[in-house]
């Protein structure tokens, strides 16, 4: 799922953690491919079926069914439910509001209200038309965003190699570079690079496998392989491309003092402003479509977690609170929004990674069984749970 972690998050990592954070973000994506495979496998392997035929899964069911640790499954569900307000809602709405305000002067509060209304229509009213439009719009905007990055890299071609050199150099040591770029030290680069990389691809968090568990697949290994490709495109490709765009732009334009900018949205807007007329529009529409799809996706993740620990009676209060967060997110301090999101992400990752590690033997056995015959069907009965 391409979200603002790929675009705004990389800009924030550069602004605060320095250009070296791009390398650590990229490395997080490389290693995250294996993590996404493992967590998606256990989500499908230990999923359950509701009485009305819906498939549900995730770290909570893997912990309960695979390890007999329902208490830890409950902990994951509670933490993931709270995390959805940060990574899934607040940061996404804040990003939409920032680019709309920077490029078109739209008031922050009004963006929050509009996004909240559109989200409420989908998650309360069950109207699928907006979600359907979003599903069609996101791939188109992803293509436009990538093309925009390629155009900017073409315009900055003389600075691509220096940008790569600067990113690698400042990933391991403090220092200064052209255009006001400053390396704040290896710890800051790792801190923000890894955090934004995980924010981008969600590897290890246990969120994306909740959706993977609902997929129709012949065996868990097949779906795990499909899910792991998302991390490659999200972080290894898109985040790396975004990082190069931002760093090369700063080096090419000395007037952009990155040391004075701590908002990734502002930095990214300045980069896309190099494309006459359509640059800001491409960025704005891209972030709106990416972020809105992420908002809806995380609403689904959150609802499944709330349903696990509170039952269906917890869904309405959760939806109300989710909409309320969308309203206030644009006017909350950006650093506070990111801090809350990063903290909750780390907390929900702990029980998920415990499940991955303790169930690794079963994962290895099934991988050997299916890897050379991905069309083989797993006939293990899926238990039906009472709602």
C-alpha positions as CSV (number, residue, x, y, z in Angstrom):
1,X,0.0,0.0,0.0
2,X,1.6,3.2,-1.1
3,X,1.0,5.8,1.5
4,X,2.6,9.1,2.8
5,X,5.4,7.1,4.3
6,X,6.8,6.7,0.8
7,X,6.6,10.5,0.0
8,X,6.2,12.7,3.0
9,X,7.9,10.3,5.4
10,X,11.1,10.2,3.3
11,X,11.1,14.0,3.3
12,X,10.7,14.1,7.0
13,X,13.5,11.6,7.5
14,X,15.8,13.8,5.3
15,X,14.8,17.0,7.1
16,X,15.3,15.6,10.6
17,X,17.6,12.6,10.2
18,X,19.7,14.0,7.4
19,X,20.2,12.6,3.8
20,X,21.8,9.5,5.3
21,X,18.4,8.4,6.5
22,X,17.5,7.5,2.9
23,X,20.0,4.7,2.9
24,X,18.7,3.2,6.1
25,X,15.1,3.6,4.9
26,X,16.1,1.6,1.8
27,X,17.9,-1.1,3.8
28,X,14.8,-1.4,6.0
29,X,12.8,-2.2,2.8
30,X,15.4,-4.8,1.6
31,X,15.3,-6.7,4.9
32,X,11.6,-6.1,5.3
33,X,10.8,-8.3,2.3
34,X,11.6,-11.4,4.4
35,X,9.7,-10.0,7.4
36,X,6.6,-9.3,5.3
37,X,6.8,-12.8,3.8
38,X,6.9,-14.4,7.3
39,X,4.1,-12.4,8.9
40,X,1.8,-12.8,5.9
41,X,2.5,-16.6,6.0
42,X,1.4,-16.9,9.6
43,X,-1.7,-14.7,9.0
44,X,-2.9,-17.0,6.3
45,X,-1.8,-20.2,8.0
46,X,-3.8,-19.5,11.2
47,X,-6.7,-17.6,9.9
48,X,-10.3,-18.3,10.8
49,X,-13.7,-18.0,9.1
50,X,-16.7,-16.2,10.4
51,X,-20.2,-17.6,10.3
52,X,-21.1,-15.5,7.3
53,X,-18.0,-16.8,5.3
54,X,-15.5,-14.0,5.9
55,X,-11.9,-14.9,6.3
56,X,-10.1,-13.1,9.2
57,X,-6.5,-13.4,10.3
58,X,-3.5,-11.6,11.6
59,X,-0.9,-11.9,14.4
60,X,-3.7,-12.1,17.0
61,X,-5.1,-15.4,15.5
62,X,-1.5,-16.7,14.9
63,X,-0.7,-16.1,18.6
64,X,-3.9,-17.7,19.7
65,X,-4.1,-20.7,17.4
66,X,-0.4,-21.3,16.7
67,X,1.1,-20.6,20.1
68,X,-1.9,-20.8,22.5
69,X,-1.1,-17.3,23.6
70,X,-4.4,-15.5,23.3
71,X,-3.4,-12.9,25.9
72,X,-0.6,-11.8,23.7
73,X,-3.0,-11.8,20.7
74,X,-5.3,-9.5,22.6
75,X,-2.4,-7.2,23.4
76,X,-1.5,-7.0,19.7
77,X,-5.1,-6.3,18.7
78,X,-5.4,-3.5,21.3
79,X,-2.1,-1.9,20.3
80,X,-2.9,-2.2,16.6
81,X,-6.3,-0.7,17.1
82,X,-4.7,2.3,18.8
83,X,-1.9,2.5,16.2
84,X,-4.5,2.8,13.4
85,X,-5.3,6.3,14.7
86,X,-1.6,7.3,14.1
87,X,-0.1,5.6,11.1
88,X,-3.4,5.0,9.4
89,X,-5.3,8.2,10.1
90,X,-3.5,11.2,11.7
91,X,-0.3,11.1,9.6
92,X,-2.2,10.6,6.4
93,X,-4.7,13.4,6.9
94,X,-1.9,15.7,8.1
95,X,0.0,15.0,4.9
96,X,-3.1,15.7,2.7
97,X,-3.7,19.0,4.6
98,X,0.0,20.0,4.3
99,X,0.3,19.6,0.5
100,X,-3.1,21.2,-0.1
101,X,-2.2,24.2,2.0
102,X,1.3,24.5,0.6
103,X,0.3,24.3,-3.1
104,X,-3.2,25.7,-3.1
105,X,-3.6,27.7,0.1
106,X,-6.5,25.5,1.3
107,X,-7.0,26.0,5.1
108,X,-5.8,23.0,7.2
109,X,-8.9,22.6,9.2
110,X,-11.2,22.4,6.2
111,X,-9.1,19.6,4.7
112,X,-9.6,17.6,7.9
113,X,-13.3,18.1,7.8
114,X,-13.6,17.0,4.1
115,X,-11.5,13.9,4.6
116,X,-13.4,13.0,7.7
117,X,-16.8,13.3,5.9
118,X,-15.6,11.1,2.9
119,X,-14.2,8.5,5.3
120,X,-17.4,8.5,7.4
121,X,-19.4,7.9,4.2
122,X,-17.4,4.8,3.4
123,X,-17.0,3.2,6.9
124,X,-20.4,4.1,8.2
125,X,-22.6,4.1,5.2
126,X,-21.1,1.2,3.4
127,X,-21.0,3.1,0.2
128,X,-18.5,1.3,-2.1
129,X,-18.4,3.8,-4.9
130,X,-15.8,6.1,-3.3
131,X,-13.6,3.1,-2.4
132,X,-14.0,1.7,-5.9
133,X,-13.0,5.1,-7.4
134,X,-10.0,5.2,-5.0
135,X,-8.9,1.7,-6.1
136,X,-8.9,2.8,-9.7
137,X,-7.3,6.1,-9.0
138,X,-4.3,5.0,-6.9
139,X,-2.6,2.9,-9.6
140,X,-3.0,5.7,-12.1
141,X,-1.6,8.3,-9.7
142,X,1.2,5.9,-8.8
143,X,2.2,5.9,-12.4
144,X,2.0,9.7,-12.6
145,X,4.0,10.1,-9.4
146,X,6.8,7.7,-10.6
147,X,6.8,9.6,-14.0
148,X,7.1,12.9,-12.1
149,X,10.1,11.5,-10.1
150,X,11.7,10.4,-13.4
151,X,11.2,13.8,-14.9
152,X,12.8,15.5,-11.9
153,X,15.7,13.1,-11.9
154,X,16.2,13.9,-15.6
155,X,16.2,17.6,-14.7
156,X,18.7,16.9,-11.9
157,X,20.7,14.4,-13.8
158,X,24.0,16.1,-13.0
159,X,23.4,15.7,-9.3
160,X,22.2,12.1,-9.2
161,X,25.7,10.6,-8.6
162,X,26.7,13.4,-6.1
163,X,23.3,12.7,-4.3
164,X,24.0,9.0,-4.0
165,X,27.5,9.7,-2.7
166,X,26.1,12.2,-0.2
167,X,23.4,9.8,1.0
168,X,26.0,7.0,1.5
169,X,28.5,9.2,3.2
170,X,26.1,10.9,5.6
171,X,24.5,7.6,6.6
172,X,27.6,6.8,8.6
173,X,29.1,10.1,9.7
174,X,28.0,13.6,10.6
175,X,29.1,16.4,8.2
176,X,27.9,19.0,5.7
177,X,27.1,18.9,2.0
178,X,25.9,21.2,-0.8
179,X,22.6,22.9,-0.5
180,X,22.5,23.1,3.3
181,X,22.4,19.3,3.6
182,X,23.7,18.2,7.0
183,X,24.4,14.7,8.3
184,X,23.3,14.7,12.0
185,X,25.1,11.5,12.9
186,X,24.6,7.8,12.4
187,X,22.2,7.4,15.2
188,X,19.8,10.1,13.9
189,X,20.1,8.7,10.4
190,X,19.3,5.2,11.6
191,X,16.5,6.4,13.9
192,X,14.6,8.3,11.2
193,X,15.5,6.1,8.2
194,X,14.4,2.9,9.9
195,X,11.3,4.5,11.4
196,X,10.2,5.9,8.0
197,X,11.1,2.7,6.2
198,X,8.9,0.7,8.5
199,X,6.2,3.4,8.3
200,X,6.3,3.0,4.5
201,X,6.1,-0.7,4.1
202,X,4.7,-1.8,7.5
203,X,7.0,-4.8,7.5
204,X,7.1,-6.4,11.0
205,X,4.1,-4.4,12.2
206,X,1.5,-7.1,11.5
207,X,-1.0,-4.7,9.9
208,X,-0.8,-5.6,6.2
209,X,-1.2,-9.4,6.9
210,X,-4.7,-8.7,8.2
211,X,-5.7,-7.9,4.7
212,X,-3.6,-10.8,3.3
213,X,-5.5,-13.2,5.4
214,X,-8.8,-12.3,3.7
215,X,-7.4,-13.2,0.2
216,X,-8.4,-16.2,-1.7
217,X,-5.2,-18.3,-2.1
218,X,-4.3,-22.0,-2.6
219,X,-1.8,-22.1,0.2
220,X,-0.2,-19.7,2.7
221,X,3.2,-19.6,0.9
222,X,1.7,-18.4,-2.3
223,X,0.0,-15.5,-0.6
224,X,3.1,-14.7,1.5
225,X,5.2,-14.3,-1.7
226,X,2.6,-12.0,-3.2
227,X,2.5,-9.8,-0.1
228,X,6.3,-9.6,0.1
229,X,6.4,-7.9,-3.3
230,X,4.6,-4.9,-1.9
231,X,7.6,-4.1,0.4
232,X,9.9,-4.1,-2.6
233,X,7.8,-1.6,-4.6
234,X,6.9,0.5,-1.6
235,X,10.4,1.1,-0.1
236,X,13.1,-0.4,-2.3
237,X,11.8,1.4,-5.4
238,X,9.4,4.3,-4.5
239,X,11.1,5.5,-1.3
240,X,14.6,5.2,-2.9
241,X,13.4,7.2,-5.9
242,X,11.8,9.8,-3.7
243,X,15.0,10.2,-1.6
244,X,17.1,10.7,-4.7
245,X,14.6,13.3,-6.0
246,X,14.7,15.3,-2.8
247,X,18.5,15.1,-2.2
248,X,19.3,16.0,-5.8
249,X,16.8,18.8,-5.8
250,X,18.4,20.3,-2.6
251,X,21.9,20.0,-4.0
252,X,20.8,21.6,-7.3
253,X,19.0,24.5,-5.7
254,X,21.1,26.2,-3.0
255,X,18.1,28.4,-2.1
256,X,16.4,25.4,-0.5
257,X,17.9,25.2,3.0
258,X,17.0,21.8,4.2
259,X,18.4,22.5,7.6
260,X,15.6,25.0,8.1
261,X,12.8,22.7,7.0
262,X,11.4,20.0,9.3
263,X,8.3,19.2,7.3
264,X,8.5,16.5,4.7
265,X,5.5,17.9,2.9
266,X,7.1,21.3,2.4
267,X,10.3,19.7,1.1
268,X,8.5,17.4,-1.3
269,X,6.4,20.3,-2.6
270,X,9.5,22.3,-3.4
271,X,11.0,19.4,-5.3
272,X,7.9,18.8,-7.4
273,X,7.6,22.6,-8.0
274,X,10.4,22.2,-10.5
275,X,7.9,20.7,-13.0
276,X,6.1,23.7,-14.4
277,X,2.4,24.0,-13.8
278,X,1.6,20.3,-13.4
279,X,4.2,19.4,-10.8
280,X,2.3,20.5,-7.7
281,X,-0.9,19.0,-9.1
282,X,0.8,15.6,-9.6
283,X,2.1,15.7,-6.0
284,X,-1.1,16.8,-4.5
285,X,-3.4,14.4,-6.3
286,X,-0.9,11.6,-5.7
287,X,-0.7,12.1,-2.0
288,X,-4.5,12.6,-1.7
289,X,-5.2,9.3,-3.5
290,X,-2.4,7.4,-1.7
291,X,-3.2,8.7,1.7
292,X,-7.0,8.3,1.4
293,X,-6.6,4.7,0.3
294,X,-4.3,4.2,3.3
295,X,-6.9,5.8,5.6
296,X,-9.6,3.3,4.4
297,X,-7.2,0.4,4.6
298,X,-6.2,1.1,8.1
299,X,-9.8,1.6,9.1
300,X,-10.3,-2.0,8.0
301,X,-7.3,-3.2,10.0
302,X,-8.4,-1.4,13.0
303,X,-12.0,-2.7,12.8
304,X,-10.7,-6.3,12.6
305,X,-8.5,-5.8,15.7
306,X,-11.4,-4.1,17.6
307,X,-13.7,-6.9,16.6
308,X,-11.2,-9.4,18.0
309,X,-10.9,-7.9,21.5
310,X,-14.2,-6.1,21.9
311,X,-16.6,-7.8,19.5
312,X,-18.9,-6.1,17.0
313,X,-20.2,-3.7,19.7
314,X,-16.9,-2.0,19.7
315,X,-17.0,-1.1,16.0
316,X,-19.3,2.0,16.2
317,X,-17.3,3.7,18.9
318,X,-14.1,2.9,17.0
319,X,-15.4,4.5,13.8
320,X,-16.6,7.6,15.6
321,X,-13.1,8.0,17.2
322,X,-11.4,7.4,13.9
323,X,-13.4,10.1,12.2
324,X,-12.7,12.5,15.1
325,X,-9.0,11.9,14.7
326,X,-9.2,12.8,11.0
327,X,-10.9,16.1,11.9
328,X,-8.2,17.3,14.4
329,X,-5.1,15.7,12.7
330,X,-4.3,18.7,10.4
331,X,-4.1,21.2,13.3
332,X,-2.0,18.9,15.6
333,X,1.8,19.6,15.8
334,X,3.4,17.4,13.1
335,X,6.3,16.2,15.4
336,X,3.7,15.0,17.9
337,X,1.8,13.1,15.3
338,X,4.9,11.3,14.1
339,X,6.1,10.6,17.6
340,X,2.8,9.0,18.6
341,X,2.7,7.0,15.3
342,X,6.3,5.7,15.7
343,X,5.7,4.7,19.3
344,X,2.5,2.8,18.6
345,X,4.1,1.1,15.6
346,X,7.0,-0.2,17.8
347,X,4.6,-1.5,20.4
348,X,2.4,-3.4,18.0
349,X,5.5,-4.9,16.3
350,X,6.6,-6.7,19.4
351,X,3.9,-9.3,19.7
352,X,3.8,-9.7,15.9
353,X,7.6,-10.4,15.7
354,X,7.3,-12.9,18.7
355,X,4.7,-14.8,16.7
356,X,6.9,-14.8,13.6
357,X,10.0,-16.0,15.5
358,X,8.2,-18.8,17.5
359,X,6.3,-20.1,14.4
360,X,9.4,-20.0,12.1
361,X,9.9,-23.7,12.1
362,X,6.4,-24.3,10.7
363,X,7.0,-21.6,8.2
364,X,10.2,-23.2,7.0
365,X,8.5,-26.6,6.7
366,X,5.6,-25.2,4.6
367,X,7.9,-23.1,2.4
368,X,9.9,-26.2,1.5
369,X,6.7,-28.0,0.8
370,X,5.1,-25.4,-1.5
371,X,7.9,-23.3,-2.9
372,X,8.3,-25.6,-6.0
373,X,4.6,-26.2,-6.4
374,X,2.8,-22.9,-5.7
375,X,-0.4,-24.2,-7.2
376,X,-0.7,-27.0,-4.7
377,X,-3.8,-26.6,-2.5
378,X,-3.6,-26.6,1.3
379,X,-6.6,-28.7,2.4
380,X,-6.3,-27.9,6.1
381,X,-9.8,-27.0,7.4
382,X,-10.3,-23.4,8.4
383,X,-12.1,-23.2,11.8
384,X,-15.3,-21.3,11.9
385,X,-15.7,-18.9,14.8
386,X,-19.0,-17.7,16.4
387,X,-19.7,-14.0,16.2
